[in-house]
Amino acid sequence: MNVWKERMKKILIIIVLLLGFTIGESKAQNVFCGLKNRVVKSGETVNFTVYYNLSAVWVAAAKASFSTKLETLDGRPVFHVTGLGNTIKSYDWIFSVKDKYETYIDTTTMLPMKFVRDIHEDGYKLYQYVRFNQAQKKAYTLNNKVFDVPACVQDVLSAVYYARNIDYSRYKPGDKIPFDMFLDDQVYHLYIRYMGKFQITTKYGTFNTIKIKPLLVEGTLFKGGEKMEVYVSDDDNHIPVRISSPILVGSIKVDMMGYSGLKYPLSSLVKKK
């Protein structure tokens, strides 16, 4: 039982970090600066199911949802994005996860102003709070800690929404798209690699997609290299519709299973199951 419980713990870490951004070396210039919002709108909700595979059997293990609403922070309009991740009730007796991530993104610059991480995982609790001063390149955390950060730094959730505004037609398959992220009191220099366009079939339906790969380093969950595959809708919404990756034991996939309030029609959907 302890082995299975630890395995489930590792699998469920990825519930909220849907795009799988993890540490990787990037020496290219950060291009996550200067993009204007053309995708994100208030009232959007996207839902996902996390599946785990061992011995050729896919098991639904967790649910995740992401919602966006327009608010005001320090007198500026922001997108308040909330990401929720929970184990399916039948797995709570093995390992219970109730995680909440929040980011407050300036609607003009699409850069984060505040980030909150509140996780509850089988009795383990962690609360993190970050305020960003993008003009001064500072991050302020709990206990009056101050960190120097690069220009246009992202948090783990705002990076997903910023990336949805990337014009992938500017890139050739194999190109890297670097960015900087602040997480756990550290700055990480990361990138995603553009792979081209593909048609795939998920649990929800058949989509025309854009495929990207984040570079992963070997750790407690993921194998090293560019093994994770992320497919986003090849339309103006750029929402993730499938994430798949081998892990140290088995493999996982995350499928988009519902949405509402998107800014544009989901024209990438070829056929719904």
PDB file of C-alpha atoms in Angstrom:
ATOM      1  CA  MET A   1       0.000   0.000   0.000  1.00  0.00           C
ATOM      2  CA  ASN A   2       2.774   2.470   0.797  1.00  0.00           C
ATOM      3  CA  VAL A   3       4.359   1.917  -2.635  1.00  0.00           C
ATOM      4  CA  TRP A   4       1.041   2.546  -4.416  1.00  0.00           C
ATOM      5  CA  LYS A   5       0.356   5.604  -2.265  1.00  0.00           C
ATOM      6  CA  GLU A   6       3.754   7.124  -3.094  1.00  0.00           C
ATOM      7  CA  ARG A   7       3.212   6.395  -6.785  1.00  0.00           C
ATOM      8  CA  MET A   8      -0.154   8.172  -6.715  1.00  0.00           C
ATOM      9  CA  LYS A   9       1.434  11.135  -4.947  1.00  0.00           C
ATOM     10  CA  LYS A  10       3.983  11.555  -7.733  1.00  0.00           C
ATOM     11  CA  ILE A  11       1.364  11.199 -10.456  1.00  0.00           C
ATOM     12  CA  LEU A  12      -0.926  13.831  -8.966  1.00  0.00           C
ATOM     13  CA  ILE A  13       1.756  16.508  -8.713  1.00  0.00           C
ATOM     14  CA  ILE A  14       1.031  17.316 -12.366  1.00  0.00           C
ATOM     15  CA  ILE A  15      -2.682  18.077 -11.874  1.00  0.00           C
ATOM     16  CA  VAL A  16      -2.322  21.869 -11.901  1.00  0.00           C
ATOM     17  CA  LEU A  17       0.979  22.203 -13.756  1.00  0.00           C
ATOM     18  CA  LEU A  18      -0.783  21.201 -16.952  1.00  0.00           C
ATOM     19  CA  LEU A  19       1.829  22.394 -19.400  1.00  0.00           C
ATOM     20  CA  GLY A  20       4.582  20.596 -17.543  1.00  0.00           C
ATOM     21  CA  PHE A  21       7.041  23.505 -17.372  1.00  0.00           C
ATOM     22  CA  THR A  22      10.058  22.161 -15.448  1.00  0.00           C
ATOM     23  CA  ILE A  23      13.696  23.130 -15.133  1.00  0.00           C
ATOM     24  CA  GLY A  24      15.718  23.239 -18.330  1.00  0.00           C
ATOM     25  CA  GLU A  25      18.650  25.211 -19.705  1.00  0.00           C
ATOM     26  CA  SER A  26      17.804  27.985 -22.147  1.00  0.00           C
ATOM     27  CA  LYS A  27      20.437  30.339 -23.487  1.00  0.00           C
ATOM     28  CA  ALA A  28      18.235  31.961 -26.115  1.00  0.00           C
ATOM     29  CA  GLN A  29      16.774  35.429 -25.606  1.00  0.00           C
ATOM     30  CA  ASN A  30      13.529  35.567 -23.627  1.00  0.00           C
ATOM     31  CA  VAL A  31      10.706  36.299 -26.070  1.00  0.00           C
ATOM     32  CA  PHE A  32       7.943  36.295 -23.432  1.00  0.00           C
ATOM     33  CA  CYS A  33       7.944  40.103 -23.518  1.00  0.00           C
ATOM     34  CA  GLY A  34       5.661  42.430 -25.380  1.00  0.00           C
ATOM     35  CA  LEU A  35       2.850  40.093 -26.400  1.00  0.00           C
ATOM     36  CA  LYS A  36      -0.622  41.613 -26.310  1.00  0.00           C
ATOM     37  CA  ASN A  37      -3.661  39.651 -25.248  1.00  0.00           C
ATOM     38  CA  ARG A  38      -5.825  38.442 -28.108  1.00  0.00           C
ATOM     39  CA  VAL A  39      -7.048  35.154 -26.605  1.00  0.00           C
ATOM     40  CA  VAL A  40      -7.934  35.325 -22.897  1.00  0.00           C
ATOM     41  CA  LYS A  41     -11.285  36.663 -21.766  1.00  0.00           C
ATOM     42  CA  SER A  42     -13.266  36.898 -18.557  1.00  0.00           C
ATOM     43  CA  GLY A  43     -15.726  34.072 -17.958  1.00  0.00           C
ATOM     44  CA  GLU A  44     -13.645  31.313 -19.566  1.00  0.00           C
ATOM     45  CA  THR A  45     -13.573  27.850 -17.955  1.00  0.00           C
ATOM     46  CA  VAL A  46     -11.664  24.773 -19.166  1.00  0.00           C
ATOM     47  CA  ASN A  47     -11.904  21.336 -17.496  1.00  0.00           C
ATOM     48  CA  PHE A  48      -9.461  18.394 -17.656  1.00  0.00           C
ATOM     49  CA  THR A  49      -9.211  14.776 -16.582  1.00  0.00           C
ATOM     50  CA  VAL A  50      -5.871  13.244 -15.582  1.00  0.00           C
ATOM     51  CA  TYR A  51      -5.321   9.600 -16.605  1.00  0.00           C
ATOM     52  CA  TYR A  52      -2.617   7.208 -15.412  1.00  0.00           C
ATOM     53  CA  ASN A  53      -1.479   4.161 -17.359  1.00  0.00           C
ATOM     54  CA  LEU A  54       0.190   1.058 -15.984  1.00  0.00           C
ATOM     55  CA  SER A  55       0.114  -2.308 -17.791  1.00  0.00           C
ATOM     56  CA  ALA A  56      -1.920  -0.918 -20.732  1.00  0.00           C
ATOM     57  CA  VAL A  57      -4.867   0.213 -18.555  1.00  0.00           C
ATOM     58  CA  TRP A  58      -5.778   3.909 -18.439  1.00  0.00           C
ATOM     59  CA  VAL A  59      -7.317   4.991 -15.136  1.00  0.00           C
ATOM     60  CA  ALA A  60      -8.954   8.375 -14.485  1.00  0.00           C
ATOM     61  CA  ALA A  61      -7.215   9.591 -11.317  1.00  0.00           C
ATOM     62  CA  ALA A  62      -7.917  13.311 -10.981  1.00  0.00           C
ATOM     63  CA  LYS A  63      -9.791  16.351 -12.245  1.00  0.00           C
ATOM     64  CA  ALA A  64      -8.581  19.885 -12.884  1.00  0.00           C
ATOM     65  CA  SER A  65     -10.337  23.096 -13.870  1.00  0.00           C
ATOM     66  CA  PHE A  66      -9.181  26.587 -14.842  1.00  0.00           C
ATOM     67  CA  SER A  67     -11.407  29.676 -14.769  1.00  0.00           C
ATOM     68  CA  THR A  68     -10.862  33.347 -15.529  1.00  0.00           C
ATOM     69  CA  LYS A  69     -12.662  36.473 -14.361  1.00  0.00           C
ATOM     70  CA  LEU A  70     -11.969  40.188 -14.670  1.00  0.00           C
ATOM     71  CA  GLU A  71     -11.115  42.034 -11.441  1.00  0.00           C
ATOM     72  CA  THR A  72      -9.145  45.072 -10.245  1.00  0.00           C
ATOM     73  CA  LEU A  73      -5.829  44.940  -8.340  1.00  0.00           C
ATOM     74  CA  ASP A  74      -3.997  48.089  -7.242  1.00  0.00           C
ATOM     75  CA  GLY A  75      -6.250  50.098  -9.509  1.00  0.00           C
ATOM     76  CA  ARG A  76      -5.394  48.031 -12.597  1.00  0.00           C
ATOM     77  CA  PRO A  77      -7.654  45.600 -14.461  1.00  0.00           C
ATOM     78  CA  VAL A  78      -6.434  42.014 -14.088  1.00  0.00           C
ATOM     79  CA  PHE A  79      -7.450  38.544 -15.164  1.00  0.00           C
ATOM     80  CA  HIS A  80      -7.897  36.543 -11.973  1.00  0.00           C
ATOM     81  CA  VAL A  81      -7.143  32.957 -13.037  1.00  0.00           C
ATOM     82  CA  THR A  82      -7.920  30.094 -10.656  1.00  0.00           C
ATOM     83  CA  GLY A  83      -6.648  26.541 -11.153  1.00  0.00           C
ATOM     84  CA  LEU A  84      -8.155  23.756  -9.054  1.00  0.00           C
ATOM     85  CA  GLY A  85      -6.908  20.180  -8.880  1.00  0.00           C
ATOM     86  CA  ASN A  86      -8.561  17.330  -6.997  1.00  0.00           C
ATOM     87  CA  THR A  87      -8.266  13.569  -6.858  1.00  0.00           C
ATOM     88  CA  ILE A  88     -11.333  11.639  -7.939  1.00  0.00           C
ATOM     89  CA  LYS A  89     -13.197  10.626  -4.774  1.00  0.00           C
ATOM     90  CA  SER A  90     -12.520   6.924  -5.244  1.00  0.00           C
ATOM     91  CA  TYR A  91      -8.778   7.686  -4.822  1.00  0.00           C
ATOM     92  CA  ASP A  92      -9.063   9.954  -1.767  1.00  0.00           C
ATOM     93  CA  TRP A  93      -8.535   6.983   0.552  1.00  0.00           C
ATOM     94  CA  ILE A  94      -5.162   6.347  -1.139  1.00  0.00           C
ATOM     95  CA  PHE A  95      -3.965   9.910  -1.506  1.00  0.00           C
ATOM     96  CA  SER A  96      -6.136  13.024  -1.258  1.00  0.00           C
ATOM     97  CA  VAL A  97      -5.224  16.132  -3.247  1.00  0.00           C
ATOM     98  CA  LYS A  98      -7.026  19.470  -3.070  1.00  0.00           C
ATOM     99  CA  ASP A  99      -4.805  22.099  -4.706  1.00  0.00           C
ATOM    100  CA  LYS A 100      -5.564  25.696  -5.631  1.00  0.00           C
ATOM    101  CA  TYR A 101      -3.382  27.983  -7.748  1.00  0.00           C
ATOM    102  CA  GLU A 102      -4.220  31.631  -8.464  1.00  0.00           C
ATOM    103  CA  THR A 103      -2.598  34.285 -10.612  1.00  0.00           C
ATOM    104  CA  TYR A 104      -3.568  37.905 -11.210  1.00  0.00           C
ATOM    105  CA  ILE A 105      -2.460  38.956 -14.704  1.00  0.00           C
ATOM    106  CA  ASP A 106      -2.274  42.574 -15.889  1.00  0.00           C
ATOM    107  CA  THR A 107      -4.676  42.705 -18.853  1.00  0.00           C
ATOM    108  CA  THR A 108      -2.429  45.147 -20.751  1.00  0.00           C
ATOM    109  CA  THR A 109       0.960  43.438 -20.399  1.00  0.00           C
ATOM    110  CA  MET A 110      -0.224  39.861 -19.650  1.00  0.00           C
ATOM    111  CA  LEU A 111       2.377  39.747 -16.860  1.00  0.00           C
ATOM    112  CA  PRO A 112       1.549  38.507 -13.339  1.00  0.00           C
ATOM    113  CA  MET A 113       1.047  40.936 -10.483  1.00  0.00           C
ATOM    114  CA  LYS A 114       0.239  38.370  -7.776  1.00  0.00           C
ATOM    115  CA  PHE A 115       0.500  34.583  -7.395  1.00  0.00           C
ATOM    116  CA  VAL A 116      -0.998  32.345  -4.704  1.00  0.00           C
ATOM    117  CA  ARG A 117      -0.409  28.625  -4.231  1.00  0.00           C
ATOM    118  CA  ASP A 118      -2.500  26.781  -1.617  1.00  0.00           C
ATOM    119  CA  ILE A 119      -2.046  23.012  -1.620  1.00  0.00           C
ATOM    120  CA  HIS A 120      -3.455  20.251   0.576  1.00  0.00           C
ATOM    121  CA  GLU A 121      -2.025  16.830  -0.197  1.00  0.00           C
ATOM    122  CA  ASP A 122      -2.831  13.988   2.196  1.00  0.00           C
ATOM    123  CA  GLY A 123      -2.262  16.086   5.294  1.00  0.00           C
ATOM    124  CA  TYR A 124       0.624  18.109   3.836  1.00  0.00           C
ATOM    125  CA  LYS A 125      -0.129  21.823   3.484  1.00  0.00           C
ATOM    126  CA  LEU A 126       1.785  24.576   1.701  1.00  0.00           C
ATOM    127  CA  TYR A 127       0.840  28.210   1.202  1.00  0.00           C
ATOM    128  CA  GLN A 128       2.877  30.521  -1.034  1.00  0.00           C
ATOM    129  CA  TYR A 129       2.227  34.166  -1.843  1.00  0.00           C
ATOM    130  CA  VAL A 130       4.157  36.325  -4.310  1.00  0.00           C
ATOM    131  CA  ARG A 131       3.689  39.963  -5.349  1.00  0.00           C
ATOM    132  CA  PHE A 132       5.493  41.026  -8.519  1.00  0.00           C
ATOM    133  CA  ASN A 133       6.767  44.519  -9.319  1.00  0.00           C
ATOM    134  CA  GLN A 134       7.505  44.046 -13.007  1.00  0.00           C
ATOM    135  CA  ALA A 135       8.817  47.609 -13.469  1.00  0.00           C
ATOM    136  CA  GLN A 136      11.401  47.209 -10.683  1.00  0.00           C
ATOM    137  CA  LYS A 137      12.088  43.524 -11.515  1.00  0.00           C
ATOM    138  CA  LYS A 138      11.296  42.401  -7.968  1.00  0.00           C
ATOM    139  CA  ALA A 139       9.319  39.566  -6.399  1.00  0.00           C
ATOM    140  CA  TYR A 140       8.083  39.875  -2.814  1.00  0.00           C
ATOM    141  CA  THR A 141       7.184  36.716  -0.895  1.00  0.00           C
ATOM    142  CA  LEU A 142       6.065  35.894   2.630  1.00  0.00           C
ATOM    143  CA  ASN A 143       8.338  36.731   5.567  1.00  0.00           C
ATOM    144  CA  ASN A 144       9.425  39.961   3.802  1.00  0.00           C
ATOM    145  CA  LYS A 145      11.720  38.210   1.344  1.00  0.00           C
ATOM    146  CA  VAL A 146      12.671  40.170  -1.778  1.00  0.00           C
ATOM    147  CA  PHE A 147      14.072  38.588  -4.962  1.00  0.00           C
ATOM    148  CA  ASP A 148      15.536  40.057  -8.123  1.00  0.00           C
ATOM    149  CA  VAL A 149      13.736  38.696 -11.192  1.00  0.00           C
ATOM    150  CA  PRO A 150      14.214  39.126 -14.952  1.00  0.00           C
ATOM    151  CA  ALA A 151      12.028  41.346 -17.097  1.00  0.00           C
ATOM    152  CA  CYS A 152       8.701  39.792 -18.055  1.00  0.00           C
ATOM    153  CA  VAL A 153       9.007  37.013 -15.477  1.00  0.00           C
ATOM    154  CA  GLN A 154       6.061  34.633 -15.249  1.00  0.00           C
ATOM    155  CA  ASP A 155       4.608  32.426 -12.552  1.00  0.00           C
ATOM    156  CA  VAL A 156       3.692  28.811 -13.249  1.00  0.00           C
ATOM    157  CA  LEU A 157       0.058  29.606 -14.089  1.00  0.00           C
ATOM    158  CA  SER A 158       0.406  32.958 -15.858  1.00  0.00           C
ATOM    159  CA  ALA A 159       2.965  31.374 -18.219  1.00  0.00           C
ATOM    160  CA  VAL A 160       0.256  29.085 -19.604  1.00  0.00           C
ATOM    161  CA  TYR A 161      -2.026  32.006 -20.433  1.00  0.00           C
ATOM    162  CA  TYR A 162       0.792  34.103 -21.851  1.00  0.00           C
ATOM    163  CA  ALA A 163       1.867  31.192 -24.070  1.00  0.00           C
ATOM    164  CA  ARG A 164      -1.624  30.968 -25.525  1.00  0.00           C
ATOM    165  CA  ASN A 165      -0.981  34.341 -27.180  1.00  0.00           C
ATOM    166  CA  ILE A 166       2.121  33.143 -29.041  1.00  0.00           C
ATOM    167  CA  ASP A 167       1.889  33.342 -32.833  1.00  0.00           C
ATOM    168  CA  TYR A 168       3.260  29.895 -33.678  1.00  0.00           C
ATOM    169  CA  SER A 169       3.224  30.673 -37.392  1.00  0.00           C
ATOM    170  CA  ARG A 170       6.436  32.637 -36.770  1.00  0.00           C
ATOM    171  CA  TYR A 171       8.290  29.450 -35.853  1.00  0.00           C
ATOM    172  CA  LYS A 172       9.618  26.438 -37.699  1.00  0.00           C
ATOM    173  CA  PRO A 173       9.417  22.902 -36.269  1.00  0.00           C
ATOM    174  CA  GLY A 174      12.306  22.491 -33.822  1.00  0.00           C
ATOM    175  CA  ASP A 175      12.484  26.160 -32.788  1.00  0.00           C
ATOM    176  CA  LYS A 176      12.817  26.961 -29.072  1.00  0.00           C
ATOM    177  CA  ILE A 177      10.669  29.596 -27.325  1.00  0.00           C
ATOM    178  CA  PRO A 178      12.404  30.612 -24.069  1.00  0.00           C
ATOM    179  CA  PHE A 179      10.945  32.336 -21.020  1.00  0.00           C
ATOM    180  CA  ASP A 180      11.670  32.947 -17.324  1.00  0.00           C
ATOM    181  CA  MET A 181       9.607  31.712 -14.392  1.00  0.00           C
ATOM    182  CA  PHE A 182       9.652  32.462 -10.653  1.00  0.00           C
ATOM    183  CA  LEU A 183       8.620  29.525  -8.463  1.00  0.00           C
ATOM    184  CA  ASP A 184       9.603  28.312  -4.984  1.00  0.00           C
ATOM    185  CA  ASP A 185      11.776  31.423  -4.422  1.00  0.00           C
ATOM    186  CA  GLN A 186      13.855  30.722  -7.536  1.00  0.00           C
ATOM    187  CA  VAL A 187      14.104  31.972 -11.111  1.00  0.00           C
ATOM    188  CA  TYR A 188      14.109  29.248 -13.767  1.00  0.00           C
ATOM    189  CA  HIS A 189      15.226  29.782 -17.372  1.00  0.00           C
ATOM    190  CA  LEU A 190      12.941  27.542 -19.392  1.00  0.00           C
ATOM    191  CA  TYR A 191      11.798  26.914 -22.942  1.00  0.00           C
ATOM    192  CA  ILE A 192       9.207  25.123 -24.987  1.00  0.00           C
ATOM    193  CA  ARG A 193       9.981  23.663 -28.407  1.00  0.00           C
ATOM    194  CA  TYR A 194       7.568  24.129 -31.311  1.00  0.00           C
ATOM    195  CA  MET A 195       7.037  20.829 -33.147  1.00  0.00           C
ATOM    196  CA  GLY A 196       4.483  21.645 -35.863  1.00  0.00           C
ATOM    197  CA  LYS A 197       0.835  20.836 -36.541  1.00  0.00           C
ATOM    198  CA  PHE A 198      -0.887  17.477 -36.039  1.00  0.00           C
ATOM    199  CA  GLN A 199      -4.382  15.989 -35.963  1.00  0.00           C
ATOM    200  CA  ILE A 200      -5.026  13.885 -32.855  1.00  0.00           C
ATOM    201  CA  THR A 201      -7.930  12.085 -31.185  1.00  0.00           C
ATOM    202  CA  THR A 202      -8.496  12.493 -27.440  1.00  0.00           C
ATOM    203  CA  LYS A 203     -11.139  11.282 -24.998  1.00  0.00           C
ATOM    204  CA  TYR A 204     -13.164  14.370 -26.016  1.00  0.00           C
ATOM    205  CA  GLY A 205     -12.809  14.180 -29.810  1.00  0.00           C
ATOM    206  CA  THR A 206     -10.583  14.727 -32.854  1.00  0.00           C
ATOM    207  CA  PHE A 207      -8.671  18.016 -33.041  1.00  0.00           C
ATOM    208  CA  ASN A 208      -6.347  19.903 -35.342  1.00  0.00           C
ATOM    209  CA  THR A 209      -3.535  20.875 -32.965  1.00  0.00           C
ATOM    210  CA  ILE A 210      -0.223  22.630 -32.484  1.00  0.00           C
ATOM    211  CA  LYS A 211       2.347  20.412 -30.790  1.00  0.00           C
ATOM    212  CA  ILE A 212       4.955  21.746 -28.354  1.00  0.00           C
ATOM    213  CA  LYS A 213       7.463  20.049 -26.053  1.00  0.00           C
ATOM    214  CA  PRO A 214       8.910  21.376 -22.788  1.00  0.00           C
ATOM    215  CA  LEU A 215      12.407  20.214 -21.854  1.00  0.00           C
ATOM    216  CA  LEU A 216      12.296  18.065 -18.711  1.00  0.00           C
ATOM    217  CA  VAL A 217      15.105  17.056 -16.390  1.00  0.00           C
ATOM    218  CA  GLU A 218      15.043  13.644 -14.774  1.00  0.00           C
ATOM    219  CA  GLY A 219      13.615  13.705 -11.297  1.00  0.00           C
ATOM    220  CA  THR A 220      11.163  11.953  -8.987  1.00  0.00           C
ATOM    221  CA  LEU A 221       8.362  11.865 -11.567  1.00  0.00           C
ATOM    222  CA  PHE A 222       9.434  12.587 -15.134  1.00  0.00           C
ATOM    223  CA  LYS A 223      12.106  11.067 -17.323  1.00  0.00           C
ATOM    224  CA  GLY A 224      14.694  13.523 -18.632  1.00  0.00           C
ATOM    225  CA  GLY A 225      14.691  15.069 -22.105  1.00  0.00           C
ATOM    226  CA  GLU A 226      11.817  16.184 -24.308  1.00  0.00           C
ATOM    227  CA  LYS A 227       9.465  13.284 -23.676  1.00  0.00           C
ATOM    228  CA  MET A 228       6.385  15.305 -22.734  1.00  0.00           C
ATOM    229  CA  GLU A 229       4.055  16.229 -25.599  1.00  0.00           C
ATOM    230  CA  VAL A 230       1.570  19.103 -25.317  1.00  0.00           C
ATOM    231  CA  TYR A 231      -1.129  19.627 -27.957  1.00  0.00           C
ATOM    232  CA  VAL A 232      -3.004  22.941 -28.059  1.00  0.00           C
ATOM    233  CA  SER A 233      -6.004  23.705 -30.233  1.00  0.00           C
ATOM    234  CA  ASP A 234      -5.025  24.988 -33.684  1.00  0.00           C
ATOM    235  CA  ASP A 235      -7.474  27.865 -33.586  1.00  0.00           C
ATOM    236  CA  ASP A 236      -7.484  31.310 -31.995  1.00  0.00           C
ATOM    237  CA  ASN A 237      -8.053  29.907 -28.473  1.00  0.00           C
ATOM    238  CA  HIS A 238      -4.862  27.813 -28.130  1.00  0.00           C
ATOM    239  CA  ILE A 239      -6.227  25.797 -25.222  1.00  0.00           C
ATOM    240  CA  PRO A 240      -4.451  22.554 -24.244  1.00  0.00           C
ATOM    241  CA  VAL A 241      -6.461  19.539 -25.427  1.00  0.00           C
ATOM    242  CA  ARG A 242      -3.963  16.749 -24.626  1.00  0.00           C
ATOM    243  CA  ILE A 243      -0.770  16.441 -22.563  1.00  0.00           C
ATOM    244  CA  SER A 244       1.030  13.083 -22.522  1.00  0.00           C
ATOM    245  CA  SER A 245       4.292  11.915 -21.016  1.00  0.00           C
ATOM    246  CA  PRO A 246       6.088   8.794 -19.817  1.00  0.00           C
ATOM    247  CA  ILE A 247       6.963   8.906 -16.147  1.00  0.00           C
ATOM    248  CA  LEU A 248       9.339   6.794 -14.116  1.00  0.00           C
ATOM    249  CA  VAL A 249       6.598   4.202 -13.578  1.00  0.00           C
ATOM    250  CA  GLY A 250       3.969   4.073 -16.329  1.00  0.00           C
ATOM    251  CA  SER A 251       2.699   7.135 -18.184  1.00  0.00           C
ATOM    252  CA  ILE A 252       0.130   9.907 -17.880  1.00  0.00           C
ATOM    253  CA  LYS A 253      -2.133  11.874 -20.136  1.00  0.00           C
ATOM    254  CA  VAL A 254      -4.327  14.887 -19.456  1.00  0.00           C
ATOM    255  CA  ASP A 255      -7.319  15.490 -21.740  1.00  0.00           C
ATOM    256  CA  MET A 256      -9.527  18.537 -22.059  1.00  0.00           C
ATOM    257  CA  MET A 257     -13.044  17.280 -21.301  1.00  0.00           C
ATOM    258  CA  GLY A 258     -15.164  20.442 -21.243  1.00  0.00           C
ATOM    259  CA  TYR A 259     -15.131  24.199 -21.731  1.00  0.00           C
ATOM    260  CA  SER A 260     -17.285  27.315 -21.674  1.00  0.00           C
ATOM    261  CA  GLY A 261     -16.886  31.030 -22.331  1.00  0.00           C
ATOM    262  CA  LEU A 262     -14.026  30.802 -24.854  1.00  0.00           C
ATOM    263  CA  LYS A 263     -13.367  33.999 -26.794  1.00  0.00           C
ATOM    264  CA  TYR A 264     -13.524  32.222 -30.150  1.00  0.00           C
ATOM    265  CA  PRO A 265     -15.311  29.146 -31.518  1.00  0.00           C
ATOM    266  CA  LEU A 266     -13.352  25.930 -30.953  1.00  0.00           C
ATOM    267  CA  SER A 267     -12.921  25.509 -34.721  1.00  0.00           C
ATOM    268  CA  SER A 268     -10.042  23.041 -34.256  1.00  0.00           C
ATOM    269  CA  LEU A 269     -12.556  20.393 -33.123  1.00  0.00           C
ATOM    270  CA  VAL A 270     -13.034  18.131 -36.147  1.00  0.00           C
ATOM    271  CA  LYS A 271     -15.376  15.630 -34.526  1.00  0.00           C
ATOM    272  CA  LYS A 272     -16.637  15.218 -30.976  1.00  0.00           C
ATOM    273  CA  LYS A 273     -16.880  11.701 -29.536  1.00  0.00           C
TER     274      LYS A 273
END
